[in-house]
Amino acid sequence: MPHHPKYPPTPFLFPKAQSTVLPDPSPFFSPQLLSSPLPTNSFFQNFVLKNGDQPEYIHPYLIKSLNSSLSICFPSRFATPAYIYQTFNADLTISSPFSDSSKNHIVSSCNDLSVTLDIPPSLRFFLVRGSPFVTCSTLAGPAPISISTIHAILSVVSNASSTKHAFRLNSDQTFVCYSSSPLYLTQSSVSLLTAQNFSGVIRIAFLPDPSYESVLDRFAACYPVSGDASFSRPFCLEYRWETKGWGDLLLLAHPLHLRLLSPDDSSVSVLRDFKYPSIDGELVGVIGDSWVLKTDPISVTWHSIKGVTEDSYPEIISALSKDVGALSSIATTSSYFYGKAIARAARLALIAEETCFPDVLPAVQSFLRESITPWLDGSFGGNAFLYDLKWGGLVTKQGSVNSGADFGFGVFNDHHYHLGYFLYAIAVLAKLDPAWGRKYRQQAYALMADFMTLSRRTEANYTRLRCFDLWLLHSWAGGLTEFADGRNQESTSEAVNAYYAAALMGLSYGDSHLVAIGSTLAAFEIRAAETWWHVREGEGMYEDDFSRENRVVGVLWANKRDSGLWFAPAEWRECRLGIQVLPLLPITEVLFRDVRFVKELVDWTLPALGREGVTEAWKGFVYAMEGVYDKESALEKVRALNGFDDGNSLSNLLWWIHSRDEDEEGVVGWVRGCWFEKYCH
């Protein structure tokens, strides 16, 4: 893989990038972090972009750093049928009065579940995800402390030792402040409190309910300073936090955490009545500094899980002959659309295998070899993969000089989408042609490692899990672009494809570890999609106005839910369904295993197909979903299509519908899983 200057070179893979569009990370990261690959889709990304002054949602608070101070907001939420968003107000701002406002904050450390932000010269904030407290420590000796608000302070109630203060604001909010040593606060104005010469730790928590105060009192003395996640075994994720102080650790779990939390493997207690509202659902108190999360196992297979009915072979083979015969050189130089084109061809090979039609395999194999190899050996003229030393990762030649080219790949946007398609095609070709696979194994693994590196070592070539969020358990696609609402992701199905494709590549190379990690990440991504992107009316995840109008989220942001897409308005429901389905694969069966939801989704979408201008390409995905519960109707509609998505084909649609289980039809409530799961209980 490409190397950092301080390490011995490894065999040549991709040339060094000379990017003109990537930002300089040095103003915001500590020097020791700059020697390692840096995160490019993290939960704190806004803190290291442009001026670093856009807020980030670090549950349950919106956090903003500006002018050598840090502001805390417990956000209010607004919902309409079209969107849900949380608004930022500087409810409390902590600073040291004599700080130099011209100096940037510094990320002094970061890991899976937390980031440490230093406000020069005297304050350090441990921002730990899911902590009901925001924790601040003085860095070097006593320092003056200022606590201000955009509201009016109605009262300050302190205990006898001045280590606990309750602030009641005219916003109808109460915050509780705890300190490790006496904090002698003076109210300098209606919205400002100050203290002189404080040394120690300050913890501030919003009080959503007066009855919670005793809980906060009980757990205020134990504070986390960092948190890491590890994959201890397949389909399992373990959290561990490093703590200081004394007593037990109190954190908050989101709804998916609570579904996956394994009481048999975790020494935790759940406080069901201690809840903070959030855009991701209620956050519930959990006591314990180690959690184990277990998700359902999934089947990673080359072919459909239950097989294609043999009497359908002739129809699929007829379509295959035409689709393979139409394969020609790929016109685009876009890494995204090129990836879709080679993955589409790879699907044809696997469908041919499944329908016992090997006649077309040599043609597909030749097409894949001629199309993929130039990207791996550097001979593709129109574009190329390059390695950026500044952040540590792959960019494209086009993206290195134009931030909008390749959908922002050059600024680390959508990496798992683009590379997922490449990995899928590489996995299939390596399966068909092991000699080719061995020759280009190193390049194939470099593409995978760009977004799936697990290593935390400083000598790693790529950042740890570039896109996957180990706390929310899904991916982000925003890259190094500052957004007021934080990171975002549109297509969950393309994210699932990325990890599924990596697992398939592991099968091709006999790499059981890659199979396990790819399968595990795909399984978590699927559960997150079901939790936050698939909208079920009456479920309670989102407000009723939004849930009545939507069956899928368009773009999910850290701090917003939008019904519209990047490329289409909310009314184009066929696009909203399609972008959560494509590419159509065996793993799609697991992603849409809830047949009742699939029927609701299709019923919600079908009226949109009567709109003028709806393309055949998007109709295909709607009919594919209809085929989950009504094969005959879907087949009739698919056979009448005269156009397909550039990553789809008639062969693929026929394969999908003919591989639906006859038992599914009419059973609109069945949730499907992997076969082995039936033997696990």
Short mmCIF file of C-alpha atoms in Angstrom, two decimals, residues 56-238:
data_model
loop_
_atom_site.label_atom_id
_atom_site.label_comp_id
_atom_site.label_asym_id
_atom_site.label_seq_id
_atom_site.Cartn_x
_atom_site.Cartn_y
_atom_site.Cartn_z
CA GLU A 56 -21.83 18.85 15.56
CA TYR A 57 -24.40 16.59 17.19
CA ILE A 58 -22.65 14.66 19.93
CA HIS A 59 -25.65 13.02 21.55
CA PRO A 60 -27.54 14.41 23.34
CA TYR A 61 -26.04 17.87 22.68
CA LEU A 62 -25.24 20.08 19.75
CA ILE A 63 -21.68 21.31 20.35
CA LYS A 64 -20.07 24.34 18.76
CA SER A 65 -16.57 25.74 19.17
CA LEU A 66 -16.07 29.42 18.38
CA ASN A 67 -13.72 32.20 19.52
CA SER A 68 -11.87 30.04 22.06
CA SER A 69 -15.06 28.91 23.72
CA LEU A 70 -17.34 25.89 23.56
CA SER A 71 -21.12 26.19 23.41
CA ILE A 72 -23.59 23.51 24.49
CA CYS A 73 -27.11 23.26 23.14
CA PHE A 74 -29.81 20.86 24.16
CA PRO A 75 -31.65 21.14 20.86
CA SER A 76 -35.32 21.69 20.24
CA ARG A 77 -36.76 19.75 17.31
CA PHE A 78 -39.09 20.90 14.53
CA ALA A 79 -41.02 18.50 12.32
CA THR A 80 -43.06 18.93 9.15
CA PRO A 81 -44.23 16.33 6.61
CA ALA A 82 -41.11 17.17 4.55
CA TYR A 83 -38.32 17.25 7.14
CA ILE A 84 -37.27 17.10 10.79
CA TYR A 85 -34.42 19.20 12.13
CA GLN A 86 -32.86 20.31 15.38
CA THR A 87 -31.95 23.94 15.98
CA PHE A 88 -28.80 25.23 17.63
CA ASN A 89 -28.88 27.87 20.36
CA ALA A 90 -25.92 28.61 22.60
CA ASP A 91 -27.68 27.55 25.79
CA LEU A 92 -24.42 27.57 27.74
CA THR A 93 -20.97 28.71 26.63
CA ILE A 94 -17.84 27.80 28.59
CA SER A 95 -14.60 29.71 28.17
CA SER A 96 -11.60 31.06 29.96
CA PRO A 97 -11.88 34.87 29.87
CA PHE A 98 -8.25 35.52 28.96
CA SER A 99 -8.06 33.04 26.07
CA ASP A 100 -6.73 34.26 22.73
CA SER A 101 -9.81 34.20 20.49
CA SER A 102 -7.62 34.15 17.39
CA LYS A 103 -6.35 30.65 18.19
CA ASN A 104 -8.06 27.55 16.86
CA HIS A 105 -9.24 24.74 19.05
CA ILE A 106 -7.13 21.60 18.66
CA VAL A 107 -8.21 17.98 18.38
CA SER A 108 -5.69 16.43 20.76
CA SER A 109 -7.09 12.90 20.49
CA CYS A 110 -9.94 11.11 18.77
CA ASN A 111 -11.25 7.60 18.72
CA ASP A 112 -14.36 5.60 17.89
CA LEU A 113 -16.66 7.00 20.57
CA SER A 114 -15.15 10.33 21.60
CA VAL A 115 -13.07 13.34 20.64
CA THR A 116 -10.95 15.52 22.91
CA LEU A 117 -11.00 19.22 22.07
CA ASP A 118 -8.46 21.61 23.56
CA ILE A 119 -9.31 25.32 23.83
CA PRO A 120 -5.96 27.10 24.28
CA PRO A 121 -4.50 27.86 26.65
CA SER A 122 -6.32 26.30 29.58
CA LEU A 123 -9.39 24.14 28.79
CA ARG A 124 -9.82 20.58 27.57
CA PHE A 125 -13.22 19.09 26.68
CA PHE A 126 -13.86 15.33 26.67
CA LEU A 127 -16.72 15.02 24.19
CA VAL A 128 -17.98 11.47 24.58
CA ARG A 129 -20.90 10.30 22.50
CA GLY A 130 -23.99 9.49 24.50
CA SER A 131 -22.80 11.16 27.68
CA PRO A 132 -25.49 13.19 29.47
CA PHE A 133 -22.61 15.33 30.77
CA VAL A 134 -20.25 17.60 28.88
CA THR A 135 -16.93 17.32 30.70
CA CYS A 136 -14.28 20.03 30.87
CA SER A 137 -10.88 19.96 32.56
CA THR A 138 -8.36 22.68 33.21
CA LEU A 139 -5.06 21.94 31.46
CA ALA A 140 -2.32 23.53 33.52
CA GLY A 141 -3.02 24.97 36.91
CA PRO A 142 -5.80 27.31 38.00
CA ALA A 143 -7.68 29.26 35.33
CA PRO A 144 -10.57 31.70 35.31
CA ILE A 145 -13.87 30.21 34.08
CA SER A 146 -16.74 31.94 32.33
CA ILE A 147 -20.19 30.38 31.81
CA SER A 148 -22.53 32.47 29.68
CA THR A 149 -25.84 31.99 27.89
CA ILE A 150 -27.96 33.65 25.21
CA HIS A 151 -30.85 33.36 27.67
CA ALA A 152 -31.34 35.09 30.99
CA ILE A 153 -30.21 33.31 34.13
CA LEU A 154 -33.18 33.32 36.49
CA SER A 155 -31.50 31.59 39.41
CA VAL A 156 -28.35 29.79 40.52
CA VAL A 157 -28.75 27.29 43.34
CA SER A 158 -25.47 26.01 44.84
CA ASN A 159 -24.69 23.38 47.45
CA ALA A 160 -22.75 24.18 50.59
CA SER A 161 -19.40 23.06 49.13
CA SER A 162 -19.88 24.98 45.85
CA THR A 163 -19.33 21.76 43.87
CA LYS A 164 -22.84 21.66 42.45
CA HIS A 165 -24.80 24.48 40.88
CA ALA A 166 -28.20 24.41 39.18
CA PHE A 167 -28.81 27.10 36.55
CA ARG A 168 -32.44 27.92 35.73
CA LEU A 169 -32.83 29.89 32.50
CA ASN A 170 -35.72 31.89 31.08
CA SER A 171 -35.83 29.40 28.20
CA ASP A 172 -37.54 27.04 30.66
CA GLN A 173 -34.33 25.00 30.83
CA THR A 174 -32.32 23.87 33.81
CA PHE A 175 -28.67 22.81 33.62
CA VAL A 176 -26.74 21.25 36.49
CA CYS A 177 -23.01 21.93 36.90
CA TYR A 178 -20.74 19.65 38.96
CA SER A 179 -17.10 20.33 39.82
CA SER A 180 -14.32 18.26 41.36
CA SER A 181 -13.31 21.17 43.58
CA PRO A 182 -15.16 24.28 44.72
CA LEU A 183 -16.29 26.50 41.86
CA TYR A 184 -17.08 29.91 43.30
CA LEU A 185 -19.42 31.47 40.76
CA THR A 186 -20.33 35.14 40.65
CA GLN A 187 -23.20 36.36 38.51
CA SER A 188 -21.60 39.23 36.61
CA SER A 189 -24.66 40.01 34.51
CA VAL A 190 -28.07 38.59 33.66
CA SER A 191 -26.44 36.06 31.32
CA LEU A 192 -22.90 35.62 32.67
CA LEU A 193 -21.31 33.66 35.52
CA THR A 194 -17.60 33.84 36.32
CA ALA A 195 -15.17 32.12 38.66
CA GLN A 196 -11.55 32.87 39.43
CA ASN A 197 -8.67 30.43 39.71
CA PHE A 198 -10.50 27.15 39.24
CA SER A 199 -8.51 23.93 38.83
CA GLY A 200 -10.12 20.57 38.20
CA VAL A 201 -13.01 19.05 36.29
CA ILE A 202 -16.39 20.57 35.47
CA ARG A 203 -19.34 18.50 34.26
CA ILE A 204 -22.52 20.09 32.92
CA ALA A 205 -25.79 18.28 32.17
CA PHE A 206 -29.19 19.37 30.93
CA LEU A 207 -32.03 18.36 33.25
CA PRO A 208 -34.99 17.21 31.12
CA ASP A 209 -37.03 16.21 34.17
CA PRO A 210 -36.60 17.29 37.81
CA SER A 211 -36.71 13.65 38.92
CA TYR A 212 -33.47 12.99 37.01
CA GLU A 213 -31.40 15.23 39.26
CA SER A 214 -30.73 12.49 41.81
CA VAL A 215 -29.53 10.21 39.00
CA LEU A 216 -27.13 12.86 37.73
CA ASP A 217 -25.92 13.44 41.30
CA ARG A 218 -25.17 9.75 41.66
CA PHE A 219 -23.06 9.44 38.51
CA ALA A 220 -21.41 12.86 38.24
CA ALA A 221 -18.12 11.74 39.79
CA CYS A 222 -17.19 9.16 37.12
CA TYR A 223 -16.35 10.65 33.73
CA PRO A 224 -15.21 9.05 30.46
CA VAL A 225 -12.20 10.48 28.64
CA SER A 226 -12.22 8.16 25.63
CA GLY A 227 -14.09 5.24 24.13
CA ASP A 228 -13.19 2.50 21.68
CA ALA A 229 -15.11 -0.16 19.79
CA SER A 230 -13.78 -3.58 18.82
CA PHE A 231 -15.03 -6.52 16.79
CA SER A 232 -14.46 -9.36 19.22
CA ARG A 233 -16.28 -11.94 17.07
CA PRO A 234 -18.55 -11.97 14.01
CA PHE A 235 -21.79 -9.99 14.31
CA CYS A 236 -20.65 -8.60 17.63
CA LEU A 237 -19.27 -5.21 18.67
CA GLU A 238 -17.83 -4.30 22.06
#
